[in-house]
mmCIF file of C-alpha atoms in Angstrom:
data_model
loop_
_atom_site.group_PDB
_atom_site.id
_atom_site.type_symbol
_atom_site.label_atom_id
_atom_site.label_comp_id
_atom_site.label_asym_id
_atom_site.label_seq_id
_atom_site.Cartn_x
_atom_site.Cartn_y
_atom_site.Cartn_z
ATOM 1 C CA MET A 1 -0.127 -0.091 -0.051
ATOM 2 C CA SER A 2 1.557 3.348 -0.928
ATOM 3 C CA ASP A 3 2.149 5.918 1.747
ATOM 4 C CA VAL A 4 -1.172 8.296 2.522
ATOM 5 C CA PRO A 5 -0.153 11.950 1.906
ATOM 6 C CA ALA A 6 -1.016 14.653 4.429
ATOM 7 C CA LEU A 7 -3.936 16.903 4.080
ATOM 8 C CA PRO A 8 -4.744 18.936 2.497
ATOM 9 C CA VAL A 9 -3.517 17.811 -0.749
ATOM 10 C CA THR A 10 -4.600 18.888 -4.450
ATOM 11 C CA PHE A 11 -4.067 16.685 -7.788
ATOM 12 C CA ARG A 12 -3.935 18.593 -10.756
ATOM 13 C CA PRO A 13 -2.235 17.970 -14.174
ATOM 14 C CA GLY A 14 0.728 20.113 -13.977
ATOM 15 C CA ARG A 15 2.228 19.798 -17.309
ATOM 16 C CA THR A 16 -1.022 19.755 -19.107
ATOM 17 C CA ARG A 17 -2.178 23.086 -17.160
ATOM 18 C CA ALA A 18 1.076 24.624 -17.975
ATOM 19 C CA VAL A 19 0.439 23.824 -21.823
ATOM 20 C CA LEU A 20 -2.900 24.876 -21.847
ATOM 21 C CA LEU A 21 -2.405 28.280 -20.331
ATOM 22 C CA SER A 22 0.876 28.849 -22.180
ATOM 23 C CA ALA A 23 -0.740 27.853 -25.259
ATOM 24 C CA GLY A 24 -3.983 30.565 -24.514
ATOM 25 C CA VAL A 25 -1.597 33.253 -23.621
ATOM 26 C CA ALA A 26 0.292 32.481 -26.966
ATOM 27 C CA ILE A 27 -3.067 32.440 -29.276
ATOM 28 C CA PHE A 28 -4.282 35.760 -27.140
ATOM 29 C CA ALA A 29 -1.236 37.686 -27.836
ATOM 30 C CA THR A 30 -0.949 36.573 -31.497
ATOM 31 C CA ILE A 31 -4.604 37.039 -32.570
ATOM 32 C CA THR A 32 -4.843 40.480 -30.563
ATOM 33 C CA ALA A 33 -1.437 41.646 -32.219
ATOM 34 C CA ILE A 34 -2.578 40.528 -35.760
ATOM 35 C CA ALA A 35 -6.131 42.929 -35.306
ATOM 36 C CA LEU A 36 -4.047 45.489 -33.986
ATOM 37 C CA LEU A 37 -1.584 45.305 -37.124
ATOM 38 C CA LEU A 38 -4.011 45.141 -40.000
ATOM 39 C CA GLU A 39 -5.023 48.392 -41.120
ATOM 40 C CA LYS A 40 -7.538 47.575 -42.924
ATOM 41 C CA LEU A 41 -10.039 46.725 -39.919
ATOM 42 C CA GLY A 42 -12.335 48.757 -38.557
ATOM 43 C CA PRO A 43 -13.027 49.164 -34.677
ATOM 44 C CA GLY A 44 -15.693 46.372 -34.641
ATOM 45 C CA GLU A 45 -13.621 43.922 -36.233
ATOM 46 C CA ARG A 46 -10.526 44.871 -34.176
ATOM 47 C CA LEU A 47 -12.854 44.054 -31.080
ATOM 48 C CA SER A 48 -14.172 40.896 -32.699
ATOM 49 C CA PHE A 49 -10.609 39.495 -33.128
ATOM 50 C CA ILE A 50 -9.893 40.249 -29.830
ATOM 51 C CA LEU A 51 -12.915 38.771 -27.997
ATOM 52 C CA THR A 52 -12.437 35.730 -30.106
ATOM 53 C CA ALA A 53 -8.965 35.551 -28.787
ATOM 54 C CA ALA A 54 -10.022 35.952 -25.185
ATOM 55 C CA LEU A 55 -13.071 33.139 -25.677
ATOM 56 C CA ILE A 56 -10.303 30.547 -26.934
ATOM 57 C CA PHE A 57 -7.918 31.832 -23.896
ATOM 58 C CA GLY A 58 -11.244 31.189 -21.474
ATOM 59 C CA VAL A 59 -11.996 27.914 -23.132
ATOM 60 C CA LEU A 60 -8.306 26.945 -22.394
ATOM 61 C CA ALA A 61 -8.156 28.334 -18.852
ATOM 62 C CA MET A 62 -11.167 26.165 -18.286
ATOM 63 C CA LEU A 63 -9.522 23.266 -19.395
ATOM 64 C CA ALA A 64 -6.641 23.921 -17.100
ATOM 65 C CA ARG A 65 -8.877 24.055 -13.884
ATOM 66 C CA VAL A 66 -9.334 20.782 -13.372
ATOM 67 C CA ARG A 67 -8.336 19.309 -9.876
ATOM 68 C CA VAL A 68 -8.978 17.014 -7.292
ATOM 69 C CA VAL A 69 -8.461 18.425 -3.909
ATOM 70 C CA ALA A 70 -8.881 16.286 -0.581
ATOM 71 C CA ASP A 71 -8.686 17.707 3.155
ATOM 72 C CA ASP A 72 -10.268 16.242 6.065
ATOM 73 C CA ALA A 73 -13.849 16.314 5.431
ATOM 74 C CA GLY A 74 -13.712 14.667 1.741
ATOM 75 C CA VAL A 75 -12.719 15.261 -1.706
ATOM 76 C CA THR A 76 -13.359 18.157 -3.997
ATOM 77 C CA VAL A 77 -13.553 17.120 -7.696
ATOM 78 C CA VAL A 78 -13.526 20.344 -9.867
ATOM 79 C CA ASN A 79 -13.976 18.928 -13.778
ATOM 80 C CA ILE A 80 -14.199 21.376 -16.977
ATOM 81 C CA ALA A 81 -17.764 22.852 -15.998
ATOM 82 C CA SER A 82 -18.634 21.334 -12.562
ATOM 83 C CA ARG A 83 -17.607 20.922 -9.263
ATOM 84 C CA ARG A 84 -18.681 17.986 -6.665
ATOM 85 C CA ARG A 85 -18.079 17.460 -3.182
ATOM 86 C CA LEU A 86 -17.965 13.859 -1.898
ATOM 87 C CA GLU A 87 -17.560 13.030 1.821
ATOM 88 C CA TRP A 88 -14.909 10.196 2.231
ATOM 89 C CA ALA A 89 -17.512 7.587 2.781
ATOM 90 C CA GLU A 90 -19.138 8.039 -0.436
ATOM 91 C CA ILE A 91 -16.057 7.022 -2.376
ATOM 92 C CA ILE A 92 -15.787 3.320 -2.673
ATOM 93 C CA GLN A 93 -13.051 2.701 -5.275
ATOM 94 C CA VAL A 94 -10.302 4.850 -7.066
ATOM 95 C CA ASN A 95 -9.860 3.506 -10.920
ATOM 96 C CA LEU A 96 -7.159 4.272 -13.044
ATOM 97 C CA ARG A 97 -6.849 1.826 -15.562
ATOM 98 C CA PRO A 98 -4.463 1.508 -18.608
ATOM 99 C CA GLY A 99 -6.112 3.525 -21.617
ATOM 100 C CA ASP A 100 -8.373 5.667 -19.383
ATOM 101 C CA PRO A 101 -7.838 9.447 -20.209
ATOM 102 C CA TRP A 102 -8.504 10.061 -16.021
ATOM 103 C CA VAL A 103 -9.377 8.531 -12.717
ATOM 104 C CA PHE A 104 -12.759 7.506 -12.121
ATOM 105 C CA LEU A 105 -14.278 7.618 -8.571
ATOM 106 C CA ASN A 106 -16.881 4.694 -7.952
ATOM 107 C CA LEU A 107 -19.721 5.829 -5.894
ATOM 108 C CA SER A 108 -21.307 4.665 -2.844
ATOM 109 C CA ASP A 109 -24.497 5.680 -4.803
ATOM 110 C CA GLY A 110 -23.691 3.200 -7.808
ATOM 111 C CA THR A 111 -22.565 5.629 -9.949
ATOM 112 C CA SER A 112 -19.018 6.726 -11.367
ATOM 113 C CA LEU A 113 -17.553 10.670 -11.503
ATOM 114 C CA PRO A 114 -14.537 11.343 -13.543
ATOM 115 C CA ALA A 115 -11.961 13.194 -11.955
ATOM 116 C CA LEU A 116 -10.302 15.073 -14.554
ATOM 117 C CA GLY A 117 -7.912 16.482 -12.346
ATOM 118 C CA ILE A 118 -5.394 13.131 -12.366
ATOM 119 C CA GLN A 119 -4.952 12.076 -16.201
ATOM 120 C CA PRO A 120 -1.973 10.396 -17.928
ATOM 121 C CA GLY A 121 -1.922 12.308 -20.609
ATOM 122 C CA ILE A 122 1.377 14.164 -20.488
ATOM 123 C CA ALA A 123 2.403 12.979 -17.073
ATOM 124 C CA LYS A 124 1.590 9.312 -17.019
ATOM 125 C CA GLN A 125 4.161 8.400 -14.089
ATOM 126 C CA GLN A 126 2.777 11.641 -11.977
ATOM 127 C CA ALA A 127 -0.830 10.255 -12.820
ATOM 128 C CA ILE A 128 0.011 6.667 -11.645
ATOM 129 C CA ALA A 129 1.288 7.952 -8.382
ATOM 130 C CA ASP A 130 -1.463 10.722 -7.792
ATOM 131 C CA ALA A 131 -4.128 7.901 -8.312
ATOM 132 C CA ARG A 132 -2.088 5.624 -5.938
ATOM 133 C CA ALA A 133 -2.394 8.320 -3.129
ATOM 134 C CA LEU A 134 -5.703 9.224 -3.305
ATOM 135 C CA ARG A 135 -6.603 5.571 -3.149
ATOM 136 C CA ALA A 136 -4.453 5.410 -0.363
ATOM 137 C CA LEU A 137 -6.317 8.135 1.381
ATOM 138 C CA VAL A 138 -9.730 6.519 0.386
ATOM 139 C CA GLU A 139 -8.879 3.367 2.106
ATOM 140 C CA ALA A 140 -7.270 5.005 4.872
ATOM 141 C CA ARG A 141 -10.671 7.606 5.565
ATOM 142 C CA GLY A 142 -13.286 5.864 3.729
ATOM 143 C CA THR A 143 -15.806 3.594 4.906
ATOM 144 C CA ARG A 144 -16.048 -0.276 3.043
ATOM 145 C CA ASP A 145 -19.032 -1.149 4.879
ATOM 146 C CA LEU A 146 -21.852 0.872 3.652
ATOM 147 C CA PRO A 147 -24.781 -0.645 1.845
#
């Protein structure tokens, strides 16, 4: 069994986050520069270029916000457009199978919740270590004898 990490702990795909935010800034800067440098564009067209760049950056920032935060009371899963708070006893199992795009949490109500904050995309070994750490926390803090 893995060592149980100290709480609170936040799991997030650090490299993926850095790539998404860097790409967002570069895309925003490039599109804004093009909008300002093209002499034939009117003020409305320039504004539409800049708003489009801001929208692209916003989408990439939302993709970069994913995380799993574990504390004494439970786990908060922040996905692209949702946030869910779980008590430790609600989490039955932490799964990261080969080929899975991210961790799945099997819950006591019979459902499964994707936890995008732990994903093997760019940093597979880190995701495996994070999944093991979260699994150790669930085993240490969760209640296995739920109905």
